[in-house]
Amino acid sequence: MKTRLLTCVSALLWANALFAQNDNLVKYVNTRQGTNTKYEFSYGNTYPATALPFGMNTWTAQTGKNGDGWKYQYFEHTIRGFQQSHQCSSWVNDYAVFSLMPVTGDLVVNEDKRATSFKHENETAQPSYYKVKLDNNITTEMTPTERGAHLRFTFPKGQGSYLILDGYTKMSMVKIIPQERKIIGWVNNCRWAPQGFKNYFVITFDKPFAAYGTWENKKDQLSPKNLIAEGDGIGAYLKFKDGETVQAKVASSYISPEQAELTLQTELGNYKNFDETRKAADVVWNTLLGRMKIEGATEDEKATFYSCMYHANLFSHQFFEYGKDGKPYYYSPYDGKTHDGFMYTDNGFWDTFRAQFPLNTIIHPKMQGQYVQALLDAQQQCGWLPAWSFPAETGGMLGNHAISLLTDAWVKGIRTFDPKQALAAYYHEATNKGPWGSANGRTGWKEYFADGYVPYTPQTLGATAWTLEFAYDDFCGYQLAKQTNNAYYENVFGRQMYNYKNLYDPKTRFMRAKDAKGNWIEPFDPMDWGGPYTEGNAWHWTWSVFQDVQGLINLMGGDKNFTDKIDSVFTEPGTIKVGGYGQVIHEMTEMAAFKMGQYAQGNEPIHHLLYMYNYAGQPWKAQKHLREVMDKMYNASENGYPGDEDEGQMSSWYVLSAAGIYSVCPGTDEYVIGSPAFKKMTITLEDGKKFVIEANNNSKQNVYIQSATLNGKPYTHNFIKHSDIVNGGILHFEMGDKPNMNRGLAVEDKPFSLSKNISN
């Protein structure tokens, strides 16, 4: 434990030294960004998480009922609890949840009856500090540590002061220890976890209990003076002196009650009061936000950027804890055993392989090195690489994108794992179907291997999307094998990474579905959603050839045909055709709402599209559209996103795009250049080096790159290498209000593609 404490002290001193050079940036972050969301339309599907970066737990106000995936919706007017959360998507709900709710007047435990009205003007929602004054004059404040939180409840004078602990859904246990002013217990609400999973918690208070008891939330039955209870929805209640101000320190563990106590001591024990804990959390967030310092931005632009940066640094959650020796270990959500090392969970890679993890390779390479090794550890523990962990493998969405994370790390110099082990694990993934979801192994893998595509049937909904993403993942397998001189896997995956070509229809110039005999599925309407496509239509999925944009250009007949086709995405009407879904889903409504034709920034398949202009001789169109999307579709308000935020992907797209770069093809060492949103951004790397992106004469009108230099030398490429960033330096742009149609047109200026230019 001494080692761990010394590490914490050293980190805090280092952070304080950096903080002294940084502005107070947390004031710009609105954690309610994207919370004005409902089932039918998503402005983000977020909740105001008070947390440290990648912390094991978050804390949030709760407006929704226990078990509701929409835990905080901006348009709701009552709060029923302040809960520990781990949720990464409203669509998969939450796990390991318990909540605290202050009540004044009479004791009321029922979640509907205790719900108390509030006004947003009485709310402060920042990463390191949440505060709300309820309409009954109770004030609740929260500030986080990585595996816990410090809370402060201020009750109105002269009235009853109660605190309700709600065990949420499923089984729970509580034990009240009055002489220690403490509650301990556990909850096991979780959908994807081994049998025996428990989240152990400990809560200590700075004021004595005037009364106490247990209760259960099914019939709201109270058991006064009862000290211990276990069962379905079991909770506790405490009474304090009327009008009291009460501070609570909370920590939790997936390993044991003893580990929860140790974490409480190491993470919160040295803070004498709430304000000290908040100050430490402010330091952490200000230091991190200051590592991407922007200049020349309006106050609103700063709020948008730093709110997005906050969301880009929440997921994945740490799932490891520090033992008495200060070393990391964890309860595995895959095999239910305890292991040494690091583990991370709560992320869907179909969303985040595109931008969130590539951003981590720049900002958090040490953590990313731990992460990719943890992927292989998870594979050893459950037999499969994670695709969407929550906290165990769910198999959600599509593709086998763990290989993207592994390869992207390797090509960028993050080499903390055995590539032979990674390739064997991926080969197993690519030649089997696992027991969970469509992204656990591969449905249709035999047909894909033999025929080069997954045939579309009523049992293979999404088959065209699967084929395209399998081909990209196979490129990543090929790339890792090639980089590590593994000829066997290089040959296997090298034969499959061009499989996208098998579903390109030259007549319609769309990616289409085929049946088992190789016939095009008819009838075909590129506006039809669903069927062979996942959460999109042919206008969205045709572009999912990250690894070989030039190959797609060749299929379409050259640069002009290709760029004309991209242009058509914006000129086509934004008509919604429900297709195979048979009903309107929120992604459709969001696309139509922004009136940019068939361009659907609200979902991942099209996130890279605008950058594709760089591959076909028209980079200025990327510059124009990118700035339009950033300005039109992102802000720091409750309506801040054009669709689901998705574990940091939507935010990371903005953060990288605002820097003027984007990872079109993770698994390569290149970022494609767009149009920087600000006059200057200084990226401070983990080793202290700085990479500066300057955009002289930048403005809302001056979105076009006129010329560029890298470290003082003329730079015409439409991409920049990862090594150029992490080595430090200055990328300088001269901006203007008219496109420079002569810059970046040479073959060597195009970003990476597998294929050569054969059609221009």
PDB file of N, CA and C in Angstrom, residues 31-96:
ATOM      1  N   THR A  31     -21.342  18.587 -18.545  1.00  0.00           N
ATOM      2  CA  THR A  31     -21.532  17.140 -18.587  1.00  0.00           C
ATOM      3  C   THR A  31     -22.955  16.767 -19.006  1.00  0.00           C
ATOM      4  N   ARG A  32     -23.849  17.749 -19.103  1.00  0.00           N
ATOM      5  CA  ARG A  32     -25.211  17.481 -19.590  1.00  0.00           C
ATOM      6  C   ARG A  32     -25.292  17.546 -21.106  1.00  0.00           C
ATOM      7  N   GLN A  33     -24.172  17.776 -21.771  1.00  0.00           N
ATOM      8  CA  GLN A  33     -24.141  17.787 -23.227  1.00  0.00           C
ATOM      9  C   GLN A  33     -24.757  16.486 -23.756  1.00  0.00           C
ATOM     10  N   GLY A  34     -25.771  16.622 -24.594  1.00  0.00           N
ATOM     11  CA  GLY A  34     -26.379  15.455 -25.215  1.00  0.00           C
ATOM     12  C   GLY A  34     -27.408  14.726 -24.393  1.00  0.00           C
ATOM     13  N   THR A  35     -27.886  15.331 -23.290  1.00  0.00           N
ATOM     14  CA  THR A  35     -28.812  14.616 -22.399  1.00  0.00           C
ATOM     15  C   THR A  35     -30.283  14.829 -22.731  1.00  0.00           C
ATOM     16  N   ASN A  36     -30.592  15.701 -23.686  1.00  0.00           N
ATOM     17  CA  ASN A  36     -31.996  15.961 -24.037  1.00  0.00           C
ATOM     18  C   ASN A  36     -32.468  14.897 -25.030  1.00  0.00           C
ATOM     19  N   THR A  37     -32.472  13.682 -24.574  1.00  0.00           N
ATOM     20  CA  THR A  37     -32.598  12.520 -25.445  1.00  0.00           C
ATOM     21  C   THR A  37     -33.758  11.650 -25.001  1.00  0.00           C
ATOM     22  N   LYS A  38     -34.399  11.060 -25.986  1.00  0.00           N
ATOM     23  CA  LYS A  38     -35.426  10.074 -25.706  1.00  0.00           C
ATOM     24  C   LYS A  38     -35.280   8.921 -26.694  1.00  0.00           C
ATOM     25  N   TYR A  39     -36.090   7.917 -26.529  1.00  0.00           N
ATOM     26  CA  TYR A  39     -36.010   6.721 -27.372  1.00  0.00           C
ATOM     27  C   TYR A  39     -36.108   7.071 -28.850  1.00  0.00           C
ATOM     28  N   GLU A  40     -36.950   8.031 -29.192  1.00  0.00           N
ATOM     29  CA  GLU A  40     -37.236   8.326 -30.595  1.00  0.00           C
ATOM     30  C   GLU A  40     -36.195   9.211 -31.259  1.00  0.00           C
ATOM     31  N   PHE A  41     -35.430   9.960 -30.471  1.00  0.00           N
ATOM     32  CA  PHE A  41     -34.472  10.904 -31.057  1.00  0.00           C
ATOM     33  C   PHE A  41     -33.342  11.127 -30.072  1.00  0.00           C
ATOM     34  N   SER A  42     -32.112  10.952 -30.550  1.00  0.00           N
ATOM     35  CA  SER A  42     -30.949  11.065 -29.677  1.00  0.00           C
ATOM     36  C   SER A  42     -30.145  12.315 -30.002  1.00  0.00           C
ATOM     37  N   TYR A  43     -29.944  13.139 -28.999  1.00  0.00           N
ATOM     38  CA  TYR A  43     -28.977  14.229 -29.088  1.00  0.00           C
ATOM     39  C   TYR A  43     -27.658  13.836 -28.422  1.00  0.00           C
ATOM     40  N   GLY A  44     -27.505  12.538 -28.164  1.00  0.00           N
ATOM     41  CA  GLY A  44     -26.279  12.053 -27.552  1.00  0.00           C
ATOM     42  C   GLY A  44     -26.470  10.792 -26.724  1.00  0.00           C
ATOM     43  N   ASN A  45     -27.658  10.639 -26.112  1.00  0.00           N
ATOM     44  CA  ASN A  45     -27.903   9.524 -25.193  1.00  0.00           C
ATOM     45  C   ASN A  45     -26.841   9.470 -24.104  1.00  0.00           C
ATOM     46  N   THR A  46     -26.523  10.621 -23.556  1.00  0.00           N
ATOM     47  CA  THR A  46     -25.535  10.730 -22.489  1.00  0.00           C
ATOM     48  C   THR A  46     -26.220  10.964 -21.153  1.00  0.00           C
ATOM     49  N   TYR A  47     -25.443  10.979 -20.101  1.00  0.00           N
ATOM     50  CA  TYR A  47     -25.916  11.395 -18.781  1.00  0.00           C
ATOM     51  C   TYR A  47     -24.790  12.191 -18.132  1.00  0.00           C
ATOM     52  N   PRO A  48     -25.068  13.043 -17.168  1.00  0.00           N
ATOM     53  CA  PRO A  48     -24.026  13.925 -16.610  1.00  0.00           C
ATOM     54  C   PRO A  48     -23.116  13.182 -15.643  1.00  0.00           C
ATOM     55  N   ALA A  49     -22.150  12.466 -16.191  1.00  0.00           N
ATOM     56  CA  ALA A  49     -21.262  11.635 -15.380  1.00  0.00           C
ATOM     57  C   ALA A  49     -20.224  12.491 -14.673  1.00  0.00           C
ATOM     58  N   THR A  50     -20.231  12.423 -13.366  1.00  0.00           N
ATOM     59  CA  THR A  50     -19.171  13.020 -12.556  1.00  0.00           C
ATOM     60  C   THR A  50     -18.160  11.921 -12.306  1.00  0.00           C
ATOM     61  N   ALA A  51     -16.963  12.063 -12.875  1.00  0.00           N
ATOM     62  CA  ALA A  51     -16.008  10.954 -12.860  1.00  0.00           C
ATOM     63  C   ALA A  51     -14.623  11.468 -13.185  1.00  0.00           C
ATOM     64  N   LEU A  52     -13.627  10.702 -12.823  1.00  0.00           N
ATOM     65  CA  LEU A  52     -12.278  10.952 -13.307  1.00  0.00           C
ATOM     66  C   LEU A  52     -12.094  10.239 -14.643  1.00  0.00           C
ATOM     67  N   PRO A  53     -11.106  10.642 -15.433  1.00  0.00           N
ATOM     68  CA  PRO A  53     -10.913  10.013 -16.743  1.00  0.00           C
ATOM     69  C   PRO A  53     -10.768   8.497 -16.632  1.00  0.00           C
ATOM     70  N   PHE A  54     -11.607   7.778 -17.357  1.00  0.00           N
ATOM     71  CA  PHE A  54     -11.578   6.319 -17.434  1.00  0.00           C
ATOM     72  C   PHE A  54     -11.751   5.671 -16.064  1.00  0.00           C
ATOM     73  N   GLY A  55     -12.390   6.381 -15.138  1.00  0.00           N
ATOM     74  CA  GLY A  55     -12.585   5.851 -13.795  1.00  0.00           C
ATOM     75  C   GLY A  55     -13.424   4.585 -13.794  1.00  0.00           C
ATOM     76  N   MET A  56     -13.277   3.778 -12.749  1.00  0.00           N
ATOM     77  CA  MET A  56     -14.039   2.534 -12.647  1.00  0.00           C
ATOM     78  C   MET A  56     -15.525   2.816 -12.470  1.00  0.00           C
ATOM     79  N   ASN A  57     -15.831   3.918 -11.795  1.00  0.00           N
ATOM     80  CA  ASN A  57     -17.218   4.297 -11.548  1.00  0.00           C
ATOM     81  C   ASN A  57     -17.465   5.733 -12.002  1.00  0.00           C
ATOM     82  N   THR A  58     -18.693   6.015 -12.324  1.00  0.00           N
ATOM     83  CA  THR A  58     -19.139   7.395 -12.474  1.00  0.00           C
ATOM     84  C   THR A  58     -20.289   7.616 -11.493  1.00  0.00           C
ATOM     85  N   TRP A  59     -20.593   8.881 -11.246  1.00  0.00           N
ATOM     86  CA  TRP A  59     -21.737   9.226 -10.403  1.00  0.00           C
ATOM     87  C   TRP A  59     -22.614  10.219 -11.157  1.00  0.00           C
ATOM     88  N   THR A  60     -23.932  10.040 -11.033  1.00  0.00           N
ATOM     89  CA  THR A  60     -24.844  10.873 -11.802  1.00  0.00           C
ATOM     90  C   THR A  60     -26.163  11.060 -11.075  1.00  0.00           C
ATOM     91  N   ALA A  61     -26.783  12.198 -11.322  1.00  0.00           N
ATOM     92  CA  ALA A  61     -28.169  12.382 -10.897  1.00  0.00           C
ATOM     93  C   ALA A  61     -29.046  11.450 -11.717  1.00  0.00           C
ATOM     94  N   GLN A  62     -30.118  10.958 -11.099  1.00  0.00           N
ATOM     95  CA  GLN A  62     -30.994   9.976 -11.713  1.00  0.00           C
ATOM     96  C   GLN A  62     -32.409  10.537 -11.827  1.00  0.00           C
ATOM     97  N   THR A  63     -32.859  10.739 -13.080  1.00  0.00           N
ATOM     98  CA  THR A  63     -34.254  11.156 -13.288  1.00  0.00           C
ATOM     99  C   THR A  63     -35.138   9.985 -13.668  1.00  0.00           C
ATOM    100  N   GLY A  64     -34.560   8.933 -14.240  1.00  0.00           N
ATOM    101  CA  GLY A  64     -35.338   7.780 -14.693  1.00  0.00           C
ATOM    102  C   GLY A  64     -35.538   6.753 -13.605  1.00  0.00           C
ATOM    103  N   LYS A  65     -36.500   5.872 -13.820  1.00  0.00           N
ATOM    104  CA  LYS A  65     -36.790   4.814 -12.864  1.00  0.00           C
ATOM    105  C   LYS A  65     -35.632   3.830 -12.771  1.00  0.00           C
ATOM    106  N   ASN A  66     -35.541   3.137 -11.655  1.00  0.00           N
ATOM    107  CA  ASN A  66     -34.561   2.068 -11.519  1.00  0.00           C
ATOM    108  C   ASN A  66     -34.705   1.087 -12.680  1.00  0.00           C
ATOM    109  N   GLY A  67     -33.590   0.781 -13.330  1.00  0.00           N
ATOM    110  CA  GLY A  67     -33.614  -0.152 -14.444  1.00  0.00           C
ATOM    111  C   GLY A  67     -33.838   0.487 -15.793  1.00  0.00           C
ATOM    112  N   ASP A  68     -34.164   1.769 -15.822  1.00  0.00           N
ATOM    113  CA  ASP A  68     -34.391   2.472 -17.082  1.00  0.00           C
ATOM    114  C   ASP A  68     -33.050   2.865 -17.689  1.00  0.00           C
ATOM    115  N   GLY A  69     -32.849   2.560 -18.976  1.00  0.00           N
ATOM    116  CA  GLY A  69     -31.603   2.938 -19.639  1.00  0.00           C
ATOM    117  C   GLY A  69     -31.423   4.435 -19.755  1.00  0.00           C
ATOM    118  N   TRP A  70     -32.523   5.184 -19.809  1.00  0.00           N
ATOM    119  CA  TRP A  70     -32.439   6.645 -19.885  1.00  0.00           C
ATOM    120  C   TRP A  70     -32.440   7.186 -18.457  1.00  0.00           C
ATOM    121  N   LYS A  71     -31.246   7.190 -17.876  1.00  0.00           N
ATOM    122  CA  LYS A  71     -31.121   7.466 -16.440  1.00  0.00           C
ATOM    123  C   LYS A  71     -31.227   8.955 -16.122  1.00  0.00           C
ATOM    124  N   TYR A  72     -30.921   9.814 -17.102  1.00  0.00           N
ATOM    125  CA  TYR A  72     -31.036  11.259 -16.888  1.00  0.00           C
ATOM    126  C   TYR A  72     -31.454  11.872 -18.218  1.00  0.00           C
ATOM    127  N   GLN A  73     -32.632  12.457 -18.244  1.00  0.00           N
ATOM    128  CA  GLN A  73     -33.125  13.126 -19.450  1.00  0.00           C
ATOM    129  C   GLN A  73     -33.400  14.591 -19.113  1.00  0.00           C
ATOM    130  N   TYR A  74     -32.833  15.457 -19.910  1.00  0.00           N
ATOM    131  CA  TYR A  74     -32.826  16.884 -19.596  1.00  0.00           C
ATOM    132  C   TYR A  74     -34.235  17.446 -19.412  1.00  0.00           C
ATOM    133  N   PHE A  75     -35.207  16.921 -20.139  1.00  0.00           N
ATOM    134  CA  PHE A  75     -36.560  17.473 -20.083  1.00  0.00           C
ATOM    135  C   PHE A  75     -37.338  16.999 -18.858  1.00  0.00           C
ATOM    136  N   GLU A  76     -36.785  16.057 -18.103  1.00  0.00           N
ATOM    137  CA  GLU A  76     -37.445  15.632 -16.869  1.00  0.00           C
ATOM    138  C   GLU A  76     -37.211  16.673 -15.772  1.00  0.00           C
ATOM    139  N   HIS A  77     -38.109  16.711 -14.798  1.00  0.00           N
ATOM    140  CA  HIS A  77     -38.071  17.783 -13.802  1.00  0.00           C
ATOM    141  C   HIS A  77     -37.919  17.285 -12.367  1.00  0.00           C
ATOM    142  N   THR A  78     -37.705  15.973 -12.199  1.00  0.00           N
ATOM    143  CA  THR A  78     -37.500  15.455 -10.846  1.00  0.00           C
ATOM    144  C   THR A  78     -36.281  14.545 -10.818  1.00  0.00           C
ATOM    145  N   ILE A  79     -35.633  14.518  -9.654  1.00  0.00           N
ATOM    146  CA  ILE A  79     -34.500  13.623  -9.397  1.00  0.00           C
ATOM    147  C   ILE A  79     -34.915  12.653  -8.305  1.00  0.00           C
ATOM    148  N   ARG A  80     -34.624  11.357  -8.530  1.00  0.00           N
ATOM    149  CA  ARG A  80     -35.021  10.333  -7.561  1.00  0.00           C
ATOM    150  C   ARG A  80     -33.826   9.653  -6.903  1.00  0.00           C
ATOM    151  N   GLY A  81     -32.608  10.060  -7.292  1.00  0.00           N
ATOM    152  CA  GLY A  81     -31.434   9.462  -6.681  1.00  0.00           C
ATOM    153  C   GLY A  81     -30.154   9.993  -7.288  1.00  0.00           C
ATOM    154  N   PHE A  82     -29.060   9.711  -6.607  1.00  0.00           N
ATOM    155  CA  PHE A  82     -27.720  10.025  -7.097  1.00  0.00           C
ATOM    156  C   PHE A  82     -26.970   8.695  -7.087  1.00  0.00           C
ATOM    157  N   GLN A  83     -26.670   8.195  -8.270  1.00  0.00           N
ATOM    158  CA  GLN A  83     -26.283   6.796  -8.370  1.00  0.00           C
ATOM    159  C   GLN A  83     -24.864   6.601  -8.878  1.00  0.00           C
ATOM    160  N   GLN A  84     -24.285   5.501  -8.418  1.00  0.00           N
ATOM    161  CA  GLN A  84     -23.045   5.026  -9.017  1.00  0.00           C
ATOM    162  C   GLN A  84     -23.420   4.291 -10.297  1.00  0.00           C
ATOM    163  N   SER A  85     -22.730   4.655 -11.387  1.00  0.00           N
ATOM    164  CA  SER A  85     -23.113   4.139 -12.697  1.00  0.00           C
ATOM    165  C   SER A  85     -21.891   3.625 -13.445  1.00  0.00           C
ATOM    166  N   HIS A  86     -22.166   2.758 -14.433  1.00  0.00           N
ATOM    167  CA  HIS A  86     -21.131   2.249 -15.332  1.00  0.00           C
ATOM    168  C   HIS A  86     -21.636   2.238 -16.770  1.00  0.00           C
ATOM    169  N   GLN A  87     -22.811   2.761 -16.978  1.00  0.00           N
ATOM    170  CA  GLN A  87     -23.497   2.619 -18.265  1.00  0.00           C
ATOM    171  C   GLN A  87     -22.733   3.288 -19.398  1.00  0.00           C
ATOM    172  N   CYS A  88     -22.554   2.552 -20.501  1.00  0.00           N
ATOM    173  CA  CYS A  88     -21.914   3.128 -21.683  1.00  0.00           C
ATOM    174  C   CYS A  88     -22.903   3.340 -22.815  1.00  0.00           C
ATOM    175  N   SER A  89     -24.121   2.886 -22.657  1.00  0.00           N
ATOM    176  CA  SER A  89     -25.142   3.104 -23.682  1.00  0.00           C
ATOM    177  C   SER A  89     -26.514   2.879 -23.071  1.00  0.00           C
ATOM    178  N   SER A  90     -27.447   3.764 -23.399  1.00  0.00           N
ATOM    179  CA  SER A  90     -28.820   3.578 -22.922  1.00  0.00           C
ATOM    180  C   SER A  90     -29.414   2.271 -23.427  1.00  0.00           C
ATOM    181  N   TRP A  91     -28.917   1.801 -24.565  1.00  0.00           N
ATOM    182  CA  TRP A  91     -29.494   0.616 -25.203  1.00  0.00           C
ATOM    183  C   TRP A  91     -29.077  -0.676 -24.511  1.00  0.00           C
ATOM    184  N   VAL A  92     -28.065  -0.636 -23.650  1.00  0.00           N
ATOM    185  CA  VAL A  92     -27.670  -1.832 -22.904  1.00  0.00           C
ATOM    186  C   VAL A  92     -27.861  -1.636 -21.400  1.00  0.00           C
ATOM    187  N   ASN A  93     -28.506  -0.523 -21.024  1.00  0.00           N
ATOM    188  CA  ASN A  93     -28.829  -0.277 -19.619  1.00  0.00           C
ATOM    189  C   ASN A  93     -27.570  -0.133 -18.772  1.00  0.00           C
ATOM    190  N   ASP A  94     -27.605  -0.587 -17.520  1.00  0.00           N
ATOM    191  CA  ASP A  94     -26.497  -0.351 -16.592  1.00  0.00           C
ATOM    192  C   ASP A  94     -26.276  -1.587 -15.745  1.00  0.00           C
ATOM    193  N   TYR A  95     -25.220  -1.562 -14.952  1.00  0.00           N
ATOM    194  CA  TYR A  95     -24.927  -2.678 -14.046  1.00  0.00           C
ATOM    195  C   TYR A  95     -24.216  -2.146 -12.816  1.00  0.00           C
ATOM    196  N   ALA A  96     -24.220  -2.968 -11.750  1.00  0.00           N
ATOM    197  CA  ALA A  96     -23.520  -2.661 -10.493  1.00  0.00           C
ATOM    198  C   ALA A  96     -23.923  -1.304  -9.931  1.00  0.00           C
TER     199      ALA A  96
END
